Amino acid sequence: MNLVVKRIASLIIKQWRGELTVEESIELEQWAGENQRNRDLLQQLTHDETLRQELINYYEAENAKEAVWRKIDRATTETTPVIPFPVQHTKRYRYLAAAVTTAAVLTTVAYFWLQNKPGPATKQVAQTATNDVLPGGNKAILKLSDGKTIVLDNAQNGLLAEQGAVQIEKQEGELSYSSPTPATTVSYNTLATPAGGQFQVKLPDGTRVWLNASSSITYPTAFIGNERRVTITGEGYFEVAHHAEKPFIVNVNNKEEVTVLGTHFNINAYDDESSIRTTLLQGSVKVGSRQWAEGRGQKTKLEQSVVLKPGEQAIAIANPLTTHHSPLTIDHSPNLEQVIAWKNGEFLFESADISTLMRQVARWYDIEVVYPEGKPTDKFSGKIGRNVNLSQLLKILEYSEVRFELKGRTLIVRN
């Protein structure tokens, strides 16, 4: 059964009974504010006469309970996936949908009402957390060439510093570089985001870079010469300004180089991931992988390069000799929406395991995740905004067999 449907239905029932908490009222209003269909549906369901007639219809139906569940299944399997929900690996995967249909919510409300119980959604899931964690935001530290550091989340908008002829400014979560006169000297800056942080930078050539949490980019304050070269760790999304005479080169963890003229691409190169993934959305890039791999008592240098087409992803395995894979492979049909979901302010998963999910959660909420009973085997599919508090995310996940307990900034995951 669709868990978002159950959640919304239970909140509506609590609203009729006058039992909504402030947090639940906000949750219901946020759901209603997502689109016009949700607003219309909430308006319809809060009119007793409309509901009364629907309940009579369901109550008088033969085998009402079974009919309700069939209607719920039918309605919820046709909706759009937007919120992740883990299911046991022995069951078929299901997607949760915030844009639920009128029939789905009405049938669920009817079932809960006729059974005279509030349903699973009234369980005080939030009690598993002894505190709460806010989502990440625009946080970063800028390190100038002279060693001076500027905490950008505390800095005022406007001019931050000058390095030679180059002016460095901050405007609402973006750093930008400009020079009224051509720069003749080059210095290097580093922009770094902490866990729970993200930031944007407009480089001197007009290239825009979005940095995800726990990432960094080192770049010159002016691109002088016949190439534009930067270094990145963690994850970044690039929109490279086109300059045919100056290729743009990204050094990734000193293991990979991405060479472009002008294009849009994403690089995921976190140390705790098993591979470096470069995904091309627009244009053309050449990905070159170079790394030393150890296995069978020997150390071997592996080098390879591929040219990606839009919609392709290059994957560099961390240790090809021990995983028996090529050092660089191509996925010709990656989920592009999933790749750049972080840039669009979302978590998006497609049959992801708990480790994959929690690595992203840990970076964004700046928490530690532990598994005292081993890692659950659940798979997660769907999406949810990255602007919710951790407790709100856990509320949704708590409807599975997985259980969570938050102590300080440590999230305990149990089967």
mmCIF file of C-alpha atoms in Angstrom:
data_model
loop_
_atom_site.group_PDB
_atom_site.id
_atom_site.type_symbol
_atom_site.label_atom_id
_atom_site.label_comp_id
_atom_site.label_asym_id
_atom_site.label_seq_id
_atom_site.Cartn_x
_atom_site.Cartn_y
_atom_site.Cartn_z
ATOM 1 C CA MET A 1 0.000 0.000 0.000
ATOM 2 C CA ASN A 2 1.159 3.554 -0.741
ATOM 3 C CA LEU A 3 2.588 4.927 2.514
ATOM 4 C CA VAL A 4 2.133 8.587 1.593
ATOM 5 C CA VAL A 5 -1.569 7.912 1.029
ATOM 6 C CA LYS A 6 -1.782 6.323 4.473
ATOM 7 C CA ARG A 7 0.100 9.204 6.032
ATOM 8 C CA ILE A 8 -2.098 11.925 4.494
ATOM 9 C CA ALA A 9 -5.275 9.995 5.294
ATOM 10 C CA SER A 10 -4.275 9.634 8.941
ATOM 11 C CA LEU A 11 -3.460 13.349 9.200
ATOM 12 C CA ILE A 12 -6.872 14.249 7.789
ATOM 13 C CA ILE A 13 -8.587 11.982 10.308
ATOM 14 C CA LYS A 14 -6.591 13.591 13.126
ATOM 15 C CA GLN A 15 -7.622 16.993 11.809
ATOM 16 C CA TRP A 16 -11.320 16.006 12.055
ATOM 17 C CA ARG A 17 -10.747 14.836 15.623
ATOM 18 C CA GLY A 18 -8.854 17.976 16.589
ATOM 19 C CA GLU A 19 -5.728 15.942 17.386
ATOM 20 C CA LEU A 20 -3.239 17.466 14.930
ATOM 21 C CA THR A 21 0.024 18.663 16.469
ATOM 22 C CA VAL A 22 1.626 21.862 15.168
ATOM 23 C CA GLU A 23 4.244 19.802 13.323
ATOM 24 C CA GLU A 24 1.593 17.599 11.725
ATOM 25 C CA SER A 25 -0.441 20.622 10.696
ATOM 26 C CA ILE A 26 2.626 22.054 8.959
ATOM 27 C CA GLU A 27 3.246 18.698 7.272
ATOM 28 C CA LEU A 28 -0.315 18.592 5.939
ATOM 29 C CA GLU A 29 -0.091 22.185 4.715
ATOM 30 C CA GLN A 30 3.230 21.487 2.996
ATOM 31 C CA TRP A 31 1.686 18.518 1.211
ATOM 32 C CA ALA A 32 -1.302 20.610 0.139
ATOM 33 C CA GLY A 33 1.009 23.332 -1.120
ATOM 34 C CA GLU A 34 2.897 21.057 -3.491
ATOM 35 C CA ASN A 35 0.347 21.364 -6.292
ATOM 36 C CA GLN A 36 -3.210 22.441 -7.093
ATOM 37 C CA ARG A 37 -4.515 18.864 -7.100
ATOM 38 C CA ASN A 38 -3.411 18.344 -3.513
ATOM 39 C CA ARG A 39 -4.990 21.633 -2.440
ATOM 40 C CA ASP A 40 -8.268 20.758 -4.135
ATOM 41 C CA LEU A 41 -8.248 17.292 -2.593
ATOM 42 C CA LEU A 42 -7.672 18.610 0.925
ATOM 43 C CA GLN A 43 -10.461 21.120 0.462
ATOM 44 C CA GLN A 44 -12.791 18.353 -0.684
ATOM 45 C CA LEU A 45 -11.902 16.013 2.170
ATOM 46 C CA THR A 46 -12.402 18.624 4.856
ATOM 47 C CA HIS A 47 -16.083 19.078 3.897
ATOM 48 C CA ASP A 48 -18.018 16.571 5.980
ATOM 49 C CA GLU A 49 -20.912 16.137 3.562
ATOM 50 C CA THR A 50 -18.648 15.008 0.740
ATOM 51 C CA LEU A 51 -16.838 12.617 3.030
ATOM 52 C CA ARG A 52 -20.058 11.308 4.561
ATOM 53 C CA GLN A 53 -21.394 10.288 1.168
ATOM 54 C CA GLU A 54 -18.124 8.580 0.245
ATOM 55 C CA LEU A 55 -18.115 6.650 3.519
ATOM 56 C CA ILE A 56 -21.714 5.516 3.010
ATOM 57 C CA ASN A 57 -20.836 4.252 -0.468
ATOM 58 C CA TYR A 58 -17.897 2.236 0.850
ATOM 59 C CA TYR A 59 -19.756 0.988 3.906
ATOM 60 C CA GLU A 60 -22.653 -0.346 1.828
ATOM 61 C CA ALA A 61 -20.378 -2.069 -0.665
ATOM 62 C CA GLU A 62 -20.073 -5.848 -0.417
ATOM 63 C CA ASN A 63 -16.698 -6.973 0.955
ATOM 64 C CA ALA A 64 -15.944 -3.316 1.651
ATOM 65 C CA LYS A 65 -12.560 -3.916 3.209
ATOM 66 C CA GLU A 66 -11.206 -5.945 0.285
ATOM 67 C CA ALA A 67 -12.685 -3.483 -2.217
ATOM 68 C CA VAL A 68 -10.965 -0.592 -0.471
ATOM 69 C CA TRP A 69 -7.579 -2.269 -0.596
ATOM 70 C CA ARG A 70 -8.036 -3.115 -4.284
ATOM 71 C CA LYS A 71 -8.913 0.505 -5.034
ATOM 72 C CA ILE A 72 -5.907 1.738 -3.065
ATOM 73 C CA ASP A 73 -3.552 -0.607 -4.901
ATOM 74 C CA ARG A 74 -5.003 0.400 -8.262
ATOM 75 C CA ALA A 75 -4.775 4.107 -7.531
ATOM 76 C CA THR A 76 -1.336 4.171 -5.980
ATOM 77 C CA THR A 77 0.456 2.113 -8.614
ATOM 78 C CA GLU A 78 -0.380 4.777 -11.216
ATOM 79 C CA THR A 79 1.085 7.748 -9.371
ATOM 80 C CA THR A 80 4.410 9.498 -9.788
ATOM 81 C CA PRO A 81 7.320 8.469 -7.524
ATOM 82 C CA VAL A 82 8.450 11.282 -5.245
ATOM 83 C CA ILE A 83 9.252 9.934 -1.776
ATOM 84 C CA PRO A 84 11.536 7.011 -0.909
ATOM 85 C CA PHE A 85 10.163 4.000 0.912
ATOM 86 C CA PRO A 86 12.162 0.847 1.633
ATOM 87 C CA VAL A 87 10.537 -2.539 1.202
ATOM 88 C CA GLN A 88 11.847 -5.978 2.119
ATOM 89 C CA HIS A 89 13.807 -7.529 -0.715
ATOM 90 C CA THR A 90 11.347 -10.410 -0.895
ATOM 91 C CA LYS A 91 8.511 -8.062 -1.836
ATOM 92 C CA ARG A 92 8.002 -6.186 -5.076
ATOM 93 C CA TYR A 93 9.313 -2.595 -5.042
ATOM 94 C CA ARG A 94 6.774 0.169 -4.701
ATOM 95 C CA TYR A 95 6.992 3.873 -5.249
ATOM 96 C CA LEU A 96 5.455 6.406 -2.930
ATOM 97 C CA ALA A 97 3.742 9.426 -4.392
ATOM 98 C CA ALA A 98 2.977 12.811 -2.936
ATOM 99 C CA ALA A 99 0.698 13.634 -5.838
ATOM 100 C CA VAL A 100 -1.868 11.109 -4.701
ATOM 101 C CA THR A 101 -5.208 10.691 -6.415
ATOM 102 C CA THR A 102 -8.560 11.528 -4.891
ATOM 103 C CA ALA A 103 -9.615 7.893 -5.051
ATOM 104 C CA ALA A 104 -6.511 6.722 -3.191
ATOM 105 C CA VAL A 105 -6.936 9.080 -0.250
ATOM 106 C CA LEU A 106 -10.704 8.672 -0.055
ATOM 107 C CA THR A 107 -10.489 4.904 0.027
ATOM 108 C CA THR A 108 -7.787 4.982 2.678
ATOM 109 C CA VAL A 109 -9.681 7.481 4.815
ATOM 110 C CA ALA A 110 -12.775 5.319 4.482
ATOM 111 C CA TYR A 111 -10.929 2.197 5.536
ATOM 112 C CA PHE A 112 -9.354 3.766 8.603
ATOM 113 C CA TRP A 113 -12.620 5.448 9.584
ATOM 114 C CA LEU A 114 -14.708 2.303 9.219
ATOM 115 C CA GLN A 115 -12.170 0.306 11.213
ATOM 116 C CA ASN A 116 -12.400 2.997 13.915
ATOM 117 C CA LYS A 117 -8.657 3.267 14.292
ATOM 118 C CA PRO A 118 -6.250 6.024 13.321
ATOM 119 C CA GLY A 119 -3.912 3.664 11.453
ATOM 120 C CA PRO A 120 -0.115 3.235 11.508
ATOM 121 C CA ALA A 121 0.564 6.858 10.724
ATOM 122 C CA THR A 122 -0.444 7.975 14.215
ATOM 123 C CA LYS A 123 2.456 6.077 15.738
ATOM 124 C CA GLN A 124 4.792 8.564 17.403
ATOM 125 C CA VAL A 125 7.715 7.945 15.105
ATOM 126 C CA ALA A 126 9.424 11.162 16.192
ATOM 127 C CA GLN A 127 9.920 9.704 19.675
ATOM 128 C CA THR A 128 12.748 7.571 18.295
ATOM 129 C CA ALA A 129 14.798 10.746 18.038
ATOM 130 C CA THR A 130 16.104 12.463 21.143
ATOM 131 C CA ASN A 131 16.875 15.583 19.097
ATOM 132 C CA ASP A 132 16.602 16.830 15.545
ATOM 133 C CA VAL A 133 19.025 17.836 12.807
ATOM 134 C CA LEU A 134 18.389 20.645 10.363
ATOM 135 C CA PRO A 135 19.087 20.065 6.655
ATOM 136 C CA GLY A 136 22.249 21.401 5.069
ATOM 137 C CA GLY A 137 22.451 24.770 3.375
ATOM 138 C CA ASN A 138 24.759 27.283 1.715
ATOM 139 C CA LYS A 139 27.925 26.817 3.754
ATOM 140 C CA ALA A 140 31.519 26.995 2.578
ATOM 141 C CA ILE A 141 34.989 28.283 3.377
ATOM 142 C CA LEU A 142 37.064 30.211 0.850
ATOM 143 C CA LYS A 143 40.830 29.910 1.208
ATOM 144 C CA LEU A 144 42.745 32.680 -0.559
ATOM 145 C CA SER A 145 46.229 32.357 -2.024
ATOM 146 C CA ASP A 146 47.770 34.183 0.953
ATOM 147 C CA GLY A 147 46.318 31.624 3.384
ATOM 148 C CA LYS A 148 43.480 33.845 4.607
ATOM 149 C CA THR A 149 40.140 32.070 5.008
ATOM 150 C CA ILE A 150 36.635 33.492 4.733
ATOM 151 C CA VAL A 151 33.596 31.699 6.171
ATOM 152 C CA LEU A 152 31.080 32.367 3.423
ATOM 153 C CA ASP A 153 27.899 31.468 5.307
ATOM 154 C CA ASN A 154 28.679 34.295 7.760
ATOM 155 C CA ALA A 155 29.953 36.784 5.172
ATOM 156 C CA GLN A 156 27.803 39.639 3.920
ATOM 157 C CA ASN A 157 26.836 39.864 0.256
ATOM 158 C CA GLY A 158 29.095 42.056 -1.826
ATOM 159 C CA LEU A 159 32.841 42.449 -2.286
ATOM 160 C CA LEU A 160 34.797 39.962 -0.164
ATOM 161 C CA ALA A 161 38.391 40.425 -1.302
ATOM 162 C CA GLU A 162 40.679 41.622 -4.070
ATOM 163 C CA GLN A 163 43.628 39.699 -5.411
ATOM 164 C CA GLY A 164 45.564 41.841 -7.829
ATOM 165 C CA ALA A 165 43.137 42.990 -10.497
ATOM 166 C CA VAL A 166 40.601 40.296 -9.568
ATOM 167 C CA GLN A 167 37.541 41.089 -7.437
ATOM 168 C CA ILE A 168 35.827 38.334 -5.443
ATOM 169 C CA GLU A 169 32.154 38.820 -4.588
ATOM 170 C CA LYS A 170 29.428 36.848 -2.851
ATOM 171 C CA GLN A 171 25.756 37.016 -3.797
ATOM 172 C CA GLU A 172 23.139 34.700 -2.216
ATOM 173 C CA GLY A 173 24.995 31.407 -2.145
ATOM 174 C CA GLU A 174 27.285 32.063 -5.118
ATOM 175 C CA LEU A 175 30.882 33.228 -5.281
ATOM 176 C CA SER A 176 31.984 35.113 -8.403
ATOM 177 C CA TYR A 177 35.247 36.399 -9.888
ATOM 178 C CA SER A 178 35.630 39.412 -12.165
ATOM 179 C CA SER A 179 38.417 41.670 -13.344
ATOM 180 C CA PRO A 180 37.909 45.186 -14.796
ATOM 181 C CA THR A 181 41.347 44.887 -16.429
ATOM 182 C CA PRO A 182 43.125 41.773 -17.759
ATOM 183 C CA ALA A 183 44.940 39.900 -15.000
ATOM 184 C CA THR A 184 48.661 39.397 -15.522
ATOM 185 C CA THR A 185 49.401 37.221 -12.493
ATOM 186 C CA VAL A 186 47.764 34.049 -11.271
ATOM 187 C CA SER A 187 47.009 32.971 -7.726
ATOM 188 C CA TYR A 188 45.000 29.994 -6.532
ATOM 189 C CA ASN A 189 41.885 29.830 -4.340
ATOM 190 C CA THR A 190 40.125 26.843 -2.807
ATOM 191 C CA LEU A 191 36.392 26.695 -2.124
ATOM 192 C CA ALA A 192 35.451 23.921 0.308
ATOM 193 C CA THR A 193 32.060 22.836 1.638
ATOM 194 C CA PRO A 194 31.685 21.017 4.959
ATOM 195 C CA ALA A 195 29.322 18.123 5.634
ATOM 196 C CA GLY A 196 25.889 19.717 5.545
ATOM 197 C CA GLY A 197 27.010 22.434 3.127
ATOM 198 C CA GLN A 198 26.751 23.339 -0.537
ATOM 199 C CA PHE A 199 27.843 26.354 -2.590
ATOM 200 C CA GLN A 200 28.195 27.730 -6.102
ATOM 201 C CA VAL A 201 31.087 29.523 -7.741
ATOM 202 C CA LYS A 202 31.321 31.438 -11.009
ATOM 203 C CA LEU A 203 34.929 31.092 -12.158
ATOM 204 C CA PRO A 204 36.846 33.880 -13.933
ATOM 205 C CA ASP A 205 36.004 32.442 -17.390
ATOM 206 C CA GLY A 206 32.257 32.348 -16.671
ATOM 207 C CA THR A 207 32.144 28.621 -15.878
ATOM 208 C CA ARG A 208 29.667 27.799 -13.102
ATOM 209 C CA VAL A 209 30.311 25.048 -10.569
ATOM 210 C CA TRP A 210 27.901 23.669 -7.966
ATOM 211 C CA LEU A 211 29.637 21.960 -5.032
ATOM 212 C CA ASN A 212 27.850 19.269 -3.033
ATOM 213 C CA ALA A 213 28.519 18.616 0.663
ATOM 214 C CA SER A 214 32.049 17.604 1.770
ATOM 215 C CA SER A 215 33.608 18.764 -1.506
ATOM 216 C CA SER A 216 36.256 21.212 -2.686
ATOM 217 C CA ILE A 217 37.515 22.893 -5.825
ATOM 218 C CA THR A 218 40.880 24.586 -6.355
ATOM 219 C CA TYR A 219 41.185 27.046 -9.253
ATOM 220 C CA PRO A 220 43.200 30.059 -10.468
ATOM 221 C CA THR A 221 41.880 33.592 -10.014
ATOM 222 C CA ALA A 222 42.541 34.106 -13.731
ATOM 223 C CA PHE A 223 42.957 31.630 -16.582
ATOM 224 C CA ILE A 224 46.204 32.609 -18.310
ATOM 225 C CA GLY A 225 47.711 30.375 -20.963
ATOM 226 C CA ASN A 226 46.299 27.818 -23.376
ATOM 227 C CA GLU A 227 44.189 25.796 -20.923
ATOM 228 C CA ARG A 228 41.854 26.159 -17.947
ATOM 229 C CA ARG A 229 42.674 23.703 -15.180
ATOM 230 C CA VAL A 230 40.943 23.081 -11.836
ATOM 231 C CA THR A 231 41.044 20.324 -9.194
ATOM 232 C CA ILE A 232 38.008 18.839 -7.443
ATOM 233 C CA THR A 233 37.270 16.421 -4.622
ATOM 234 C CA GLY A 234 33.853 15.123 -3.578
ATOM 235 C CA GLU A 235 31.063 16.031 -6.000
ATOM 236 C CA GLY A 236 30.482 18.931 -8.354
ATOM 237 C CA TYR A 237 28.266 19.881 -11.269
ATOM 238 C CA PHE A 238 29.898 21.934 -14.035
ATOM 239 C CA GLU A 239 28.473 24.261 -16.676
ATOM 240 C CA VAL A 240 31.621 25.096 -18.612
ATOM 241 C CA ALA A 241 31.849 28.343 -20.584
ATOM 242 C CA HIS A 242 32.821 27.626 -24.195
ATOM 243 C CA HIS A 243 36.313 28.728 -25.235
ATOM 244 C CA ALA A 244 37.494 26.649 -28.189
ATOM 245 C CA GLU A 245 41.099 27.775 -27.832
ATOM 246 C CA LYS A 246 41.252 26.928 -24.126
ATOM 247 C CA PRO A 247 40.139 23.438 -23.117
ATOM 248 C CA PHE A 248 38.760 23.112 -19.591
ATOM 249 C CA ILE A 249 40.460 20.344 -17.600
ATOM 250 C CA VAL A 250 39.240 18.940 -14.288
ATOM 251 C CA ASN A 251 41.692 16.957 -12.184
ATOM 252 C CA VAL A 252 39.711 14.516 -10.011
ATOM 253 C CA ASN A 253 41.469 13.260 -6.860
ATOM 254 C CA ASN A 254 44.684 13.000 -8.915
ATOM 255 C CA LYS A 255 43.177 9.833 -10.429
ATOM 256 C CA GLU A 256 41.189 11.134 -13.365
ATOM 257 C CA GLU A 257 41.127 14.037 -15.813
ATOM 258 C CA VAL A 258 38.070 15.352 -17.605
ATOM 259 C CA THR A 259 38.819 17.509 -20.655
ATOM 260 C CA VAL A 260 36.114 19.678 -22.237
ATOM 261 C CA LEU A 261 35.583 22.767 -24.374
ATOM 262 C CA GLY A 262 32.103 23.679 -23.218
ATOM 263 C CA THR A 263 29.574 21.328 -21.669
ATOM 264 C CA HIS A 264 27.431 20.306 -18.664
ATOM 265 C CA PHE A 265 28.565 17.359 -16.568
ATOM 266 C CA ASN A 266 28.609 15.968 -13.027
ATOM 267 C CA ILE A 267 31.536 14.380 -11.194
ATOM 268 C CA ASN A 268 31.025 12.173 -8.132
ATOM 269 C CA ALA A 269 34.372 11.331 -6.545
ATOM 270 C CA TYR A 270 33.834 10.875 -2.811
ATOM 271 C CA ASP A 271 36.480 8.812 -1.039
ATOM 272 C CA ASP A 272 33.826 6.582 0.562
ATOM 273 C CA GLU A 273 32.298 5.635 -2.806
ATOM 274 C CA SER A 274 33.557 2.603 -4.710
ATOM 275 C CA SER A 275 34.094 4.491 -7.970
ATOM 276 C CA ILE A 276 34.493 7.884 -9.623
ATOM 277 C CA ARG A 277 31.498 8.646 -11.831
ATOM 278 C CA THR A 278 31.547 11.319 -14.532
ATOM 279 C CA THR A 279 28.168 11.892 -16.159
ATOM 280 C CA LEU A 280 27.685 13.990 -19.291
ATOM 281 C CA LEU A 281 24.431 15.860 -19.788
ATOM 282 C CA GLN A 282 25.352 18.170 -22.657
ATOM 283 C CA GLY A 283 28.289 18.553 -25.046
ATOM 284 C CA SER A 284 31.299 16.244 -25.176
ATOM 285 C CA VAL A 285 34.019 15.300 -22.701
ATOM 286 C CA LYS A 286 37.080 13.107 -22.699
ATOM 287 C CA VAL A 287 37.583 11.194 -19.460
ATOM 288 C CA GLY A 288 41.052 9.877 -18.714
ATOM 289 C CA SER A 289 41.603 7.528 -15.769
ATOM 290 C CA ARG A 290 44.987 6.924 -14.221
ATOM 291 C CA GLN A 291 45.489 5.045 -10.992
ATOM 292 C CA TRP A 292 47.774 2.583 -9.273
ATOM 293 C CA ALA A 293 46.082 -0.666 -8.348
ATOM 294 C CA GLU A 294 47.456 -3.303 -6.037
ATOM 295 C CA GLY A 295 46.580 -6.976 -6.263
ATOM 296 C CA ARG A 296 48.220 -10.391 -6.276
ATOM 297 C CA GLY A 297 51.350 -8.963 -4.738
ATOM 298 C CA GLN A 298 52.057 -6.415 -7.460
ATOM 299 C CA LYS A 299 51.407 -2.761 -8.198
ATOM 300 C CA THR A 300 50.195 -1.850 -11.661
ATOM 301 C CA LYS A 301 49.597 1.545 -13.295
ATOM 302 C CA LEU A 302 46.300 1.611 -15.167
ATOM 303 C CA GLU A 303 45.538 4.250 -17.774
ATOM 304 C CA GLN A 304 42.540 4.546 -20.072
ATOM 305 C CA SER A 305 40.452 7.254 -21.723
ATOM 306 C CA VAL A 306 36.979 7.417 -23.232
ATOM 307 C CA VAL A 307 34.939 10.102 -24.963
ATOM 308 C CA LEU A 308 31.421 10.443 -23.604
ATOM 309 C CA LYS A 309 28.283 11.355 -25.493
ATOM 310 C CA PRO A 310 25.372 13.165 -23.819
ATOM 311 C CA GLY A 311 23.515 10.781 -21.525
ATOM 312 C CA GLU A 312 26.538 8.571 -20.792
ATOM 313 C CA GLN A 313 28.498 7.978 -17.594
ATOM 314 C CA ALA A 314 32.154 6.992 -17.195
ATOM 315 C CA ILE A 315 32.875 4.795 -14.181
ATOM 316 C CA ALA A 316 36.380 4.400 -12.770
ATOM 317 C CA ILE A 317 36.494 1.493 -10.336
ATOM 318 C CA ALA A 318 38.543 2.217 -7.214
ATOM 319 C CA ASN A 319 40.644 -0.965 -7.444
ATOM 320 C CA PRO A 320 40.105 -2.748 -10.766
ATOM 321 C CA LEU A 321 42.490 -5.625 -10.042
ATOM 322 C CA THR A 322 40.625 -6.724 -6.941
ATOM 323 C CA THR A 323 37.147 -6.184 -8.397
ATOM 324 C CA HIS A 324 37.977 -7.834 -11.745
ATOM 325 C CA HIS A 325 36.584 -4.887 -13.697
ATOM 326 C CA SER A 326 38.044 -2.636 -16.353
ATOM 327 C CA PRO A 327 39.529 0.532 -14.807
ATOM 328 C CA LEU A 328 37.107 2.646 -16.863
ATOM 329 C CA THR A 329 33.695 1.559 -18.146
ATOM 330 C CA ILE A 330 30.731 3.379 -19.691
ATOM 331 C CA ASP A 331 27.123 3.265 -18.583
ATOM 332 C CA HIS A 332 25.176 4.225 -21.706
ATOM 333 C CA SER A 333 21.883 4.869 -19.910
ATOM 334 C CA PRO A 334 22.364 6.211 -16.360
ATOM 335 C CA ASN A 335 19.462 7.856 -14.558
ATOM 336 C CA LEU A 336 20.368 11.493 -15.271
ATOM 337 C CA GLU A 337 17.673 12.847 -12.980
ATOM 338 C CA GLN A 338 19.136 10.796 -10.158
ATOM 339 C CA VAL A 339 22.686 11.975 -10.898
ATOM 340 C CA ILE A 340 21.856 15.675 -10.551
ATOM 341 C CA ALA A 341 19.068 15.368 -7.974
ATOM 342 C CA TRP A 342 21.351 16.850 -5.293
ATOM 343 C CA LYS A 343 21.844 19.983 -7.419
ATOM 344 C CA ASN A 344 18.065 20.285 -7.759
ATOM 345 C CA GLY A 345 17.555 20.023 -4.003
ATOM 346 C CA GLU A 346 16.382 16.406 -3.863
ATOM 347 C CA PHE A 347 17.310 12.939 -2.705
ATOM 348 C CA LEU A 348 16.481 10.512 -5.524
ATOM 349 C CA PHE A 349 16.996 6.762 -5.314
ATOM 350 C CA GLU A 350 16.280 3.825 -7.587
ATOM 351 C CA SER A 351 16.472 0.451 -5.827
ATOM 352 C CA ALA A 352 19.318 1.788 -3.673
ATOM 353 C CA ASP A 353 20.593 -0.132 -0.666
ATOM 354 C CA ILE A 354 20.672 1.336 2.833
ATOM 355 C CA SER A 355 24.392 2.189 2.598
ATOM 356 C CA THR A 356 23.919 4.240 -0.573
ATOM 357 C CA LEU A 357 21.008 6.102 0.978
ATOM 358 C CA MET A 358 22.732 6.753 4.298
ATOM 359 C CA ARG A 359 25.998 7.985 2.763
ATOM 360 C CA GLN A 360 24.063 10.819 1.146
ATOM 361 C CA VAL A 361 22.037 11.453 4.304
ATOM 362 C CA ALA A 362 25.198 11.546 6.431
ATOM 363 C CA ARG A 363 26.875 14.123 4.190
ATOM 364 C CA TRP A 364 23.851 16.399 3.969
ATOM 365 C CA TYR A 365 22.873 16.341 7.648
ATOM 366 C CA ASP A 366 26.468 16.095 8.924
ATOM 367 C CA ILE A 367 25.813 12.992 11.006
ATOM 368 C CA GLU A 368 27.423 9.625 11.647
ATOM 369 C CA VAL A 369 25.479 6.465 10.757
ATOM 370 C CA VAL A 370 26.060 3.160 12.582
ATOM 371 C CA TYR A 371 24.571 -0.328 12.124
ATOM 372 C CA PRO A 372 24.867 -2.216 15.449
ATOM 373 C CA GLU A 373 22.751 -5.128 14.165
ATOM 374 C CA GLY A 374 24.157 -5.227 10.645
ATOM 375 C CA LYS A 375 22.866 -3.448 7.562
ATOM 376 C CA PRO A 376 19.222 -4.016 6.540
ATOM 377 C CA THR A 377 18.712 -5.529 3.092
ATOM 378 C CA ASP A 378 15.896 -3.145 2.121
ATOM 379 C CA LYS A 379 15.926 -1.340 -1.213
ATOM 380 C CA PHE A 380 14.829 2.289 -1.557
ATOM 381 C CA SER A 381 13.177 3.986 -4.538
ATOM 382 C CA GLY A 382 11.689 7.454 -4.981
ATOM 383 C CA LYS A 383 12.601 11.010 -4.005
ATOM 384 C CA ILE A 384 12.174 13.632 -1.303
ATOM 385 C CA GLY A 385 13.339 17.221 -0.939
ATOM 386 C CA ARG A 386 16.640 17.906 0.828
ATOM 387 C CA ASN A 387 15.064 20.848 2.676
ATOM 388 C CA VAL A 388 13.331 18.735 5.361
ATOM 389 C CA ASN A 389 14.636 18.164 8.881
ATOM 390 C CA LEU A 390 16.149 14.771 9.556
ATOM 391 C CA SER A 391 13.217 13.817 11.792
ATOM 392 C CA GLN A 392 10.796 14.344 8.885
ATOM 393 C CA LEU A 393 12.869 12.052 6.679
ATOM 394 C CA LEU A 394 12.980 9.429 9.420
ATOM 395 C CA LYS A 395 9.195 9.623 9.841
ATOM 396 C CA ILE A 396 8.755 8.361 6.303
ATOM 397 C CA LEU A 397 11.442 5.694 6.575
ATOM 398 C CA GLU A 398 9.999 4.438 9.874
ATOM 399 C CA TYR A 399 7.026 2.924 8.016
ATOM 400 C CA SER A 400 9.332 0.184 6.797
ATOM 401 C CA GLU A 401 10.875 -2.592 8.858
ATOM 402 C CA VAL A 402 13.953 -0.411 9.351
ATOM 403 C CA ARG A 403 14.151 1.471 12.654
ATOM 404 C CA PHE A 404 16.139 4.585 13.516
ATOM 405 C CA GLU A 405 17.351 6.178 16.730
ATOM 406 C CA LEU A 406 19.081 9.544 16.767
ATOM 407 C CA LYS A 407 21.480 10.252 19.621
ATOM 408 C CA GLY A 408 23.215 13.582 19.263
ATOM 409 C CA ARG A 409 24.592 13.488 15.722
ATOM 410 C CA THR A 410 24.760 9.698 15.565
ATOM 411 C CA LEU A 411 21.990 7.877 13.714
ATOM 412 C CA ILE A 412 21.537 4.255 14.798
ATOM 413 C CA VAL A 413 19.993 2.027 12.119
ATOM 414 C CA ARG A 414 18.367 -1.245 13.156
ATOM 415 C CA ASN A 415 16.506 -4.028 11.352
#
